[in-house]
């Protein structure tokens, strides 16, 4: 892993304007920079970049964040990958936390050596070439997908030895295995090799297809420091650009299926590596922002895999559909038999993930009321994991399959309803409030003062207030927009309290006054508001702050009309004088 201190140092040193300008054209505008936002169809420069605070924000689609977030979203990378990209663009050397990770990087040269060796061997193996040509692969296909042939174990081990690679390093890279006697042997022996690249295009392993009917048909490289089959898609390095463009990813079951789909024009196809989709695959799909098409066989194993995958994707809020190939064939079979048109029809059709999963759950007929209740409970166990709107969209389907009325089918655990929180309607913007909130964002003391002298109900911008009190950072779009306004007229806590006095007074002016103590509070706040400048002129900064803090807090908490009226009478007398002191206002020197 990359050291956290190293990431923080890179974040400080990286010029966000320079990094973003590698991807889009940036121009200066005032104290900040602007560019056309690459995350939506932007005609005008909607994205603003603040180099001083190191963040960007689009006022149209509200995308934003720091330099790493931009590279993550633009290049569809993980955080660690984005850090490495920014480091490369900034000519910055990264440090890693353990020797293990350093070794992991050093191992990456081993597999390319084997890969070149395998590719060279393919042209010399007539049996392997005959099989591939029989599957309708051309020489161009062999080059595009970089197929090769792994010879005997002895030949592969000899290559590693000649290249000066220790077998322990080769073992860590997954190039070799060790048997129970401690002897090393090649991971791929007498197999057609399919190179497997990770999301960044780094070679991390191989798939191997045996031509011997007595051996396992397909195997993968063993789990290693480089290779984890539960988080990798075959052919993703070739399909990524098309997936992003089409916003759709086709997931099939094997290497040959993925190759066949690419040959048919579906260059957004990838394959799982001998396992069903795992939870570790979902972050990759979400980063690609793609709908999923599951292209599986319709046999029992294919249906089970499709069902597990549909459950996983839909409960992770990934949209998609299931396209099953019937007749015991797979995409490679259809292409080999010249049935490309049929394959295209299957992929363009399909069934939505949730509907497929529910139909599979209810495929056995329910005849008695008790059977229907149990069937409904199976469905509810699934739909209760979905968002309410999504879950409720299946009510008609479930009612129809069970043969019951829709009013008897409840698929959402609870209904979520957003409740308005503003005390006044309308999306009005209060610049005075934003000044106050900007100061609260900068000063922890102001956040503490707010709770003493005011209330959340007094502000229009209550959502933004909640985020500031929760100390949200620049990863939040509302906080970024506030920062970009560069509001800094409030200089100290005394000014902040006077601004809060105005906010509290505006709140009381906007609501019906039904109690005497509220009317008196309104008059007291009005007196402070009118005499704000005189307070600053007659009192020191410390005296002014102390008076405002004590009395605004008192006004907030006091409900006795008699005491409030006495205070009002006293203040009227004091403020009627041309000059007054802190002592006049009740600040005792001893």
XYZ file of C-alpha atoms in Angstrom:
590
model
C 0.000 0.000 0.000
C 1.080 3.582 -0.602
C 2.086 5.391 2.574
C -0.590 7.805 3.822
C 2.048 10.444 4.534
C 3.237 10.107 0.961
C -0.316 10.568 -0.375
C -0.785 13.702 1.751
C 2.515 15.125 0.535
C 1.569 14.434 -3.084
C -1.816 16.091 -2.535
C -0.041 19.201 -1.261
C 2.515 19.306 -4.069
C 0.349 18.288 -7.038
C -0.847 21.241 -9.104
C -4.519 20.412 -9.664
C -4.752 22.860 -12.565
C -1.781 21.267 -14.310
C -3.092 17.734 -13.743
C -6.594 18.537 -15.032
C -5.101 20.330 -18.045
C -3.631 16.972 -19.126
C -7.203 15.826 -19.775
C -9.191 18.964 -20.728
C -8.370 22.526 -21.800
C -8.196 24.883 -18.814
C -8.241 28.687 -18.840
C -7.829 31.321 -16.132
C -10.859 33.284 -14.947
C -10.290 35.748 -12.130
C -8.575 34.083 -9.183
C -9.637 30.593 -10.257
C -9.598 28.487 -13.414
C -12.442 27.122 -15.523
C -12.924 24.357 -18.056
C -15.667 22.476 -19.849
C -16.853 19.740 -17.479
C -15.952 16.279 -18.848
C -18.547 14.541 -16.673
C -21.652 15.776 -18.515
C -22.550 17.243 -21.906
C -21.178 20.699 -21.140
C -21.172 23.458 -23.750
C -19.978 26.285 -21.492
C -17.178 26.149 -18.908
C -19.169 24.995 -15.877
C -16.274 23.513 -13.938
C -14.277 25.783 -11.633
C -10.855 24.857 -10.243
C -9.494 26.391 -7.066
C -5.695 25.884 -7.043
C -5.252 27.439 -3.590
C -7.556 24.964 -1.882
C -6.882 22.145 -4.332
C -10.380 21.200 -5.511
C -12.672 21.439 -8.531
C -16.452 21.810 -8.741
C -18.980 21.809 -11.588
C -21.926 24.127 -10.979
C -24.039 22.227 -13.542
C -23.727 18.520 -12.651
C -22.113 19.171 -9.213
C -19.196 16.818 -9.827
C -16.167 17.749 -7.781
C -13.442 16.819 -5.350
C -9.654 16.851 -5.132
C -7.050 15.998 -7.732
C -7.293 12.251 -7.035
C -11.093 12.276 -7.415
C -10.819 13.942 -10.836
C -8.402 11.308 -12.143
C -10.482 8.492 -10.605
C -13.659 9.668 -12.328
C -12.073 10.662 -15.650
C -9.914 7.550 -16.082
C -12.276 5.180 -14.181
C -9.512 4.163 -11.772
C -9.397 3.040 -8.157
C -8.036 5.462 -5.570
C -4.605 3.799 -5.458
C -4.399 3.778 -9.254
C -5.360 7.454 -9.383
C -2.655 8.305 -6.830
C -0.086 6.546 -9.010
C -1.348 8.416 -12.080
C -1.152 11.814 -10.339
C 2.327 10.939 -9.068
C 3.402 10.122 -12.623
C 1.990 13.387 -14.002
C 3.594 15.341 -11.147
C 7.008 13.610 -11.403
C 6.613 12.491 -7.790
C 8.121 9.318 -6.309
C 5.744 7.269 -4.153
C 6.696 5.290 -1.050
C 5.017 2.032 -0.070
C 4.310 0.769 3.429
C 5.881 -2.706 3.349
C 8.541 -4.665 1.548
C 5.793 -7.011 0.412
C 4.332 -4.358 -1.820
C 7.751 -3.398 -3.120
C 8.278 -7.039 -4.096
C 4.875 -7.056 -5.717
C 6.002 -4.353 -8.108
C 9.327 -6.028 -8.801
C 7.551 -9.261 -9.803
C 5.773 -7.643 -12.719
C 8.611 -8.256 -15.179
C 8.416 -12.056 -14.780
C 5.084 -12.716 -16.506
C 5.834 -10.622 -19.632
C 8.947 -12.765 -20.213
C 6.869 -15.936 -20.076
C 4.163 -14.321 -22.204
C 6.620 -13.529 -25.015
C 7.901 -17.098 -24.800
C 4.373 -18.536 -25.016
C 3.445 -16.378 -28.029
C 6.569 -17.490 -29.848
C 5.754 -21.146 -29.135
C 2.218 -20.955 -30.569
C 3.406 -20.619 -34.144
C 5.355 -23.865 -33.706
C 2.483 -25.932 -32.297
C 0.337 -27.196 -35.156
C -2.200 -28.931 -32.892
C -2.933 -25.746 -30.936
C -3.203 -23.667 -34.115
C -5.528 -26.229 -35.686
C -7.849 -26.051 -32.667
C -7.927 -22.246 -32.735
C -8.563 -22.086 -36.482
C -11.335 -24.666 -36.027
C -12.937 -22.257 -33.542
C -12.961 -19.661 -36.358
C -10.127 -17.554 -34.935
C -7.983 -15.746 -37.489
C -4.326 -14.778 -37.276
C -5.494 -11.239 -36.521
C -7.544 -12.575 -33.587
C -4.499 -14.437 -32.270
C -2.482 -11.200 -32.404
C -5.224 -9.026 -30.877
C -5.802 -11.340 -27.917
C -2.088 -12.288 -27.710
C -2.690 -16.036 -27.511
C 0.268 -18.333 -26.972
C 1.187 -21.881 -26.039
C 2.855 -22.996 -22.815
C 5.203 -25.928 -23.533
C 6.584 -28.458 -21.063
C 7.395 -27.505 -17.501
C 11.097 -28.101 -18.124
C 11.188 -25.563 -20.963
C 9.450 -22.855 -18.929
C 11.702 -23.435 -15.905
C 14.767 -23.303 -18.173
C 13.644 -19.910 -19.510
C 13.242 -18.514 -16.002
C 16.672 -19.797 -15.004
C 18.318 -18.345 -18.117
C 16.742 -14.960 -17.355
C 18.157 -15.019 -13.826
C 14.746 -15.232 -12.141
C 14.671 -17.115 -8.863
C 11.995 -19.775 -8.570
C 10.848 -18.212 -5.288
C 10.115 -14.967 -7.144
C 8.426 -16.927 -9.936
C 6.307 -18.675 -7.289
C 5.272 -15.305 -5.801
C 4.303 -14.112 -9.301
C 2.245 -17.252 -9.980
C 4.483 -18.397 -12.829
C 5.297 -21.675 -11.086
C 3.842 -23.921 -8.389
C 5.406 -26.216 -5.803
C 4.320 -29.807 -5.197
C 4.112 -31.653 -1.886
C 7.776 -32.643 -2.161
C 8.839 -29.022 -2.516
C 9.664 -29.363 -6.220
C 8.832 -26.484 -8.582
C 6.873 -26.910 -11.803
C 5.353 -24.485 -14.324
C 1.802 -23.262 -13.648
C 0.877 -23.777 -17.323
C 1.984 -26.967 -19.044
C 0.995 -27.934 -22.597
C -1.834 -25.425 -22.756
C -2.989 -22.588 -24.987
C -2.289 -19.430 -22.988
C -4.652 -16.466 -22.595
C -2.927 -13.453 -21.023
C -4.943 -11.801 -18.253
C -4.515 -8.084 -17.626
C -5.813 -6.051 -14.726
C -7.813 -2.820 -14.935
C -4.670 -0.775 -15.582
C -3.475 -3.018 -18.405
C -0.782 -4.774 -16.324
C -0.228 -8.473 -17.081
C -1.091 -10.339 -13.858
C -1.713 -13.956 -14.895
C -2.748 -16.462 -17.533
C -5.619 -18.693 -18.411
C -4.768 -22.050 -19.941
C -6.804 -24.299 -22.279
C -5.794 -27.953 -22.457
C -6.051 -29.942 -25.689
C -5.944 -33.215 -23.729
C -9.443 -34.535 -22.972
C -8.136 -36.243 -19.840
C -7.061 -33.008 -18.168
C -9.082 -30.101 -16.795
C -10.201 -28.071 -19.795
C -9.422 -24.616 -18.347
C -7.228 -23.441 -15.491
C -6.059 -20.022 -14.299
C -2.856 -18.811 -12.720
C -2.821 -19.484 -8.968
C -3.666 -16.722 -6.514
C -0.543 -14.610 -6.083
C 0.730 -11.186 -5.122
C -0.379 -10.070 -8.604
C -3.405 -12.206 -9.413
C -6.808 -12.445 -7.721
C -9.399 -13.962 -10.042
C -12.307 -12.762 -7.910
C -11.612 -9.128 -8.816
C -10.452 -9.387 -12.449
C -12.296 -9.560 -15.775
C -10.690 -11.176 -18.812
C -10.337 -8.756 -21.779
C -11.245 -5.672 -19.726
C -8.113 -3.886 -20.948
C -9.446 -4.250 -24.511
C -13.084 -3.537 -23.684
C -12.762 -0.623 -21.231
C -12.913 2.202 -23.776
C -15.981 0.714 -25.481
C -17.686 0.045 -22.120
C -17.274 3.674 -21.111
C -18.539 4.877 -24.486
C -21.540 2.524 -24.616
C -22.155 2.636 -20.829
C -22.754 -1.110 -21.017
C -20.639 -4.153 -20.156
C -21.352 -7.689 -21.386
C -20.176 -10.329 -18.905
C -19.819 -13.901 -20.162
C -18.399 -17.137 -18.757
C -15.105 -17.832 -20.536
C -12.154 -16.587 -22.585
C -13.397 -18.005 -25.895
C -16.849 -16.527 -25.303
C -15.349 -13.070 -24.757
C -13.229 -13.409 -27.899
C -16.277 -14.577 -29.894
C -18.304 -11.575 -28.723
C -15.531 -9.187 -29.751
C -15.418 -10.853 -33.179
C -19.198 -10.327 -33.470
C -18.758 -6.588 -32.849
C -19.485 -6.589 -29.115
C -16.183 -5.042 -28.109
C -17.563 -4.213 -24.648
C -17.490 -7.904 -23.614
C -15.448 -9.367 -20.752
C -15.377 -12.737 -19.005
C -15.248 -13.928 -15.409
C -12.357 -16.213 -14.582
C -13.958 -19.556 -13.809
C -16.031 -18.140 -10.953
C -19.354 -16.356 -10.743
C -19.348 -12.628 -10.163
C -18.080 -11.732 -6.712
C -18.623 -8.722 -4.506
C -15.084 -7.659 -5.398
C -16.153 -7.212 -9.033
C -18.842 -4.654 -8.194
C -16.513 -1.672 -7.553
C -15.039 -2.123 -11.041
C -18.503 -2.107 -12.638
C -19.565 0.926 -10.596
C -16.435 2.842 -11.595
C -17.272 2.150 -15.237
C -20.843 3.436 -14.636
C -22.101 0.717 -16.955
C -25.275 -1.339 -17.244
C -24.584 -5.066 -17.180
C -25.652 -7.741 -19.657
C -25.140 -11.219 -18.206
C -24.565 -13.576 -21.138
C -24.646 -17.113 -19.731
C -25.635 -20.587 -20.914
C -29.159 -21.724 -20.066
C -28.053 -25.042 -18.559
C -28.406 -25.653 -14.819
C -24.940 -24.298 -14.008
C -25.532 -21.216 -16.158
C -28.902 -20.519 -14.522
C -27.369 -20.781 -11.048
C -24.575 -18.413 -12.026
C -27.043 -15.971 -13.595
C -29.245 -16.061 -10.503
C -26.339 -15.418 -8.114
C -25.046 -12.636 -10.326
C -28.459 -10.989 -10.701
C -28.872 -10.989 -6.916
C -25.406 -9.537 -6.350
C -25.740 -6.772 -8.943
C -29.281 -5.658 -8.123
C -28.649 -5.468 -4.371
C -25.556 -3.344 -5.122
C -27.740 -0.959 -7.150
C -26.246 -1.952 -10.510
C -28.683 -1.967 -13.418
C -28.704 -4.656 -16.073
C -30.370 -7.651 -17.669
C -29.882 -11.393 -18.175
C -29.467 -12.751 -21.714
C -29.488 -16.563 -21.692
C -28.338 -18.648 -24.671
C -30.547 -21.675 -25.064
C -29.866 -24.975 -26.756
C -26.719 -25.902 -24.859
C -24.550 -23.453 -26.788
C -22.346 -20.538 -25.805
C -21.293 -17.386 -27.757
C -18.225 -19.151 -29.121
C -20.397 -22.011 -30.446
C -22.810 -19.591 -32.135
C -20.022 -17.675 -33.838
C -18.274 -20.899 -34.905
C -21.574 -22.041 -36.464
C -22.169 -18.752 -38.268
C -25.076 -17.761 -35.998
C -23.936 -14.203 -35.321
C -27.373 -12.727 -36.038
C -28.976 -14.984 -33.429
C -26.332 -13.979 -30.885
C -27.006 -10.295 -31.555
C -30.737 -10.813 -31.030
C -30.144 -12.569 -27.708
C -27.873 -9.803 -26.407
C -30.192 -7.007 -27.460
C -33.050 -8.713 -25.631
C -32.855 -10.262 -22.192
C -34.705 -9.783 -18.917
C -34.127 -7.120 -16.267
C -32.054 -8.414 -13.340
C -34.687 -8.097 -10.618
C -37.448 -9.592 -12.739
C -35.199 -12.524 -13.672
C -34.314 -13.203 -10.043
C -37.945 -13.026 -8.892
C -39.134 -15.307 -11.702
C -36.459 -17.820 -10.731
C -37.562 -17.640 -7.080
C -41.181 -18.287 -8.099
C -40.598 -20.798 -10.896
C -42.191 -23.574 -8.820
C -46.014 -23.133 -8.803
C -47.744 -22.267 -5.508
C -51.249 -23.694 -5.221
C -52.265 -23.276 -1.575
C -52.484 -19.981 0.368
C -49.688 -21.126 2.698
C -47.386 -21.941 -0.237
C -48.103 -18.496 -1.697
C -47.285 -16.838 1.615
C -43.974 -18.689 1.856
C -43.175 -17.819 -1.767
C -43.942 -14.160 -1.060
C -41.617 -14.243 1.942
C -38.807 -15.562 -0.277
C -39.340 -12.636 -2.614
C -39.546 -10.158 0.282
C -36.222 -11.381 1.653
C -34.779 -10.125 -1.653
C -36.841 -6.964 -2.246
C -36.376 -5.687 1.312
C -32.704 -5.230 0.337
C -33.679 -2.913 -2.547
C -34.569 0.753 -2.570
C -38.334 1.233 -1.980
C -39.062 2.607 -5.459
C -37.245 -0.303 -7.108
C -38.846 -2.893 -4.829
C -42.371 -1.565 -5.380
C -41.953 -1.685 -9.160
C -42.170 -5.496 -8.913
C -45.551 -5.565 -7.115
C -47.522 -6.255 -10.308
C -45.104 -8.991 -11.396
C -45.204 -10.807 -8.030
C -48.989 -10.481 -7.707
C -49.423 -11.953 -11.187
C -47.041 -14.852 -10.592
C -48.698 -15.721 -7.265
C -52.233 -15.116 -8.495
C -53.135 -12.661 -5.706
C -54.223 -9.053 -5.544
C -51.589 -6.312 -5.638
C -52.909 -4.936 -2.351
C -51.684 -8.123 -0.635
C -48.113 -7.759 -1.920
C -45.776 -5.571 0.168
C -42.247 -5.592 -1.224
C -40.672 -2.606 0.550
C -39.711 -2.763 4.212
C -40.543 0.900 4.650
C -41.441 3.898 2.570
C -38.956 6.713 2.668
C -40.371 10.190 2.354
C -38.330 13.338 2.352
C -39.709 15.965 4.692
C -39.023 19.638 4.076
C -37.067 21.320 6.814
C -37.047 24.988 5.833
C -39.251 27.204 7.973
C -39.946 29.325 4.868
C -40.797 27.871 1.437
C -38.836 28.385 -1.723
C -35.217 27.835 -2.787
C -34.179 31.360 -1.781
C -30.507 32.064 -1.205
C -29.501 34.245 1.738
C -26.062 35.781 1.196
C -25.927 36.854 4.864
C -26.489 33.265 5.940
C -23.820 32.028 3.550
C -21.326 34.525 5.031
C -22.186 33.213 8.483
C -21.935 29.579 7.384
C -18.614 30.214 5.657
C -17.209 31.571 8.920
C -18.565 28.551 10.807
C -16.836 26.293 8.297
C -13.515 28.008 9.047
C -13.828 28.335 12.841
C -14.604 25.585 15.334
C -15.314 28.278 17.964
C -18.112 29.642 15.772
C -19.696 26.204 15.456
C -19.724 25.952 19.253
C -21.158 29.468 19.635
C -23.986 28.713 17.232
C -25.443 26.091 19.532
C -25.336 28.503 22.485
C -27.095 31.481 20.913
C -29.184 30.237 17.973
C -31.056 27.238 16.563
C -31.002 25.252 13.324
C -34.621 26.258 12.650
C -33.538 29.886 12.211
C -31.615 29.231 8.993
C -32.877 28.700 5.462
C -29.800 26.682 4.453
C -30.358 23.924 6.975
C -28.864 21.091 4.919
C -25.647 23.057 4.454
C -25.654 23.922 8.171
C -25.919 20.224 9.085
C -22.939 19.432 6.868
C -20.844 22.200 8.442
C -21.714 21.087 11.960
C -20.752 17.538 10.887
C -17.451 18.995 9.612
C -17.908 17.733 6.052
C -14.964 18.402 3.726
C -14.383 19.258 0.084
C -15.657 15.872 -1.033
C -19.152 17.302 -0.456
C -20.617 19.304 -3.355
C -22.395 21.883 -1.150
C -19.213 22.585 0.818
C -17.270 23.058 -2.438
C -19.818 25.563 -3.731
C -19.630 27.506 -0.473
C -15.822 27.604 -0.633
C -15.882 28.853 -4.237
C -17.922 31.903 -3.192
C -14.885 33.201 -1.230
C -17.028 34.757 1.516
C -14.817 36.284 4.221
C -16.442 39.512 5.412
C -16.909 38.187 8.956
C -13.516 38.691 10.604
C -14.014 37.688 14.253
C -16.401 36.003 16.663
C -17.997 39.337 17.610
C -18.975 40.013 13.989
C -20.227 36.439 13.808
C -22.515 36.945 16.824
C -23.923 40.175 15.355
C -24.648 38.286 12.124
C -26.379 35.552 14.142
C -28.446 38.219 15.895
C -29.753 39.340 12.479
C -30.564 35.731 11.540
C -32.449 35.142 14.811
C -34.375 38.404 14.367
C -35.298 37.513 10.776
C -36.656 34.193 12.010
C -38.869 35.855 14.637
C -40.087 38.366 12.048
C -41.166 35.478 9.798
C -43.250 33.509 12.306
C -46.507 34.328 14.134
C -45.786 35.743 17.624
C -48.218 33.999 19.981
C -46.403 34.396 23.315
C -45.302 37.485 25.233
C -41.761 36.222 25.764
C -41.258 35.856 21.988
C -42.371 39.443 21.407
C -39.906 40.662 24.053
C -37.083 38.559 22.555
C -37.805 40.106 19.177
C -37.497 43.619 20.648
C -34.248 42.760 22.438
C -32.686 41.336 19.273
C -33.835 44.405 17.366
C -32.102 46.671 19.895
C -28.810 44.775 19.530
C -29.113 44.813 15.736
C -29.734 48.572 15.601
C -26.866 49.312 17.979
C -24.333 46.864 16.581
C -21.968 49.515 15.261
C -22.247 51.540 18.503
C -21.342 48.430 20.519
C -18.176 47.976 18.464
C -17.349 51.696 18.848
C -17.911 51.952 22.622
C -16.555 48.542 23.669
C -13.297 46.721 23.097
C -13.377 43.629 20.896
C -13.215 41.380 23.978
C -15.957 43.345 25.794
C -18.195 43.343 22.741
C -17.809 39.575 22.290
C -18.509 38.899 25.956
C -21.660 41.080 25.930
C -23.039 39.501 22.766
C -22.299 35.924 23.815
C -23.848 36.285 27.280
C -26.931 38.199 26.203
C -27.745 36.332 22.980
C -27.472 33.113 24.984
C -29.731 34.643 27.649
C -32.284 35.734 25.053
C -32.353 32.222 23.611
C -32.911 30.436 26.925
C -34.995 32.886 28.987
C -38.789 32.449 28.901
C -39.830 34.626 31.842
C -41.555 37.764 30.406
C -40.889 39.760 33.590
C -37.128 39.251 33.409
C -37.052 39.899 29.661
C -39.065 43.119 30.107
C -36.676 44.337 32.832
C -33.733 43.686 30.519
C -35.434 45.524 27.655
C -36.142 48.548 29.900
C -32.496 48.626 31.026
C -31.153 48.450 27.485
C -33.467 51.194 26.241
C -32.051 53.464 28.944
C -28.411 52.571 28.170
C -28.642 52.755 24.390
C -30.377 56.155 24.606
C -27.090 57.566 25.936
C -24.486 58.931 23.548
C -21.704 57.002 25.261
C -21.827 53.829 27.345
C -19.349 51.300 28.727
C -19.189 47.591 29.403
C -19.819 48.436 33.055
C -23.112 50.157 32.071
C -24.126 46.968 30.262
C -23.523 44.844 33.361
C -19.896 43.764 32.962
C -18.608 43.976 36.530
C -14.848 44.698 36.795
C -14.476 42.706 40.050
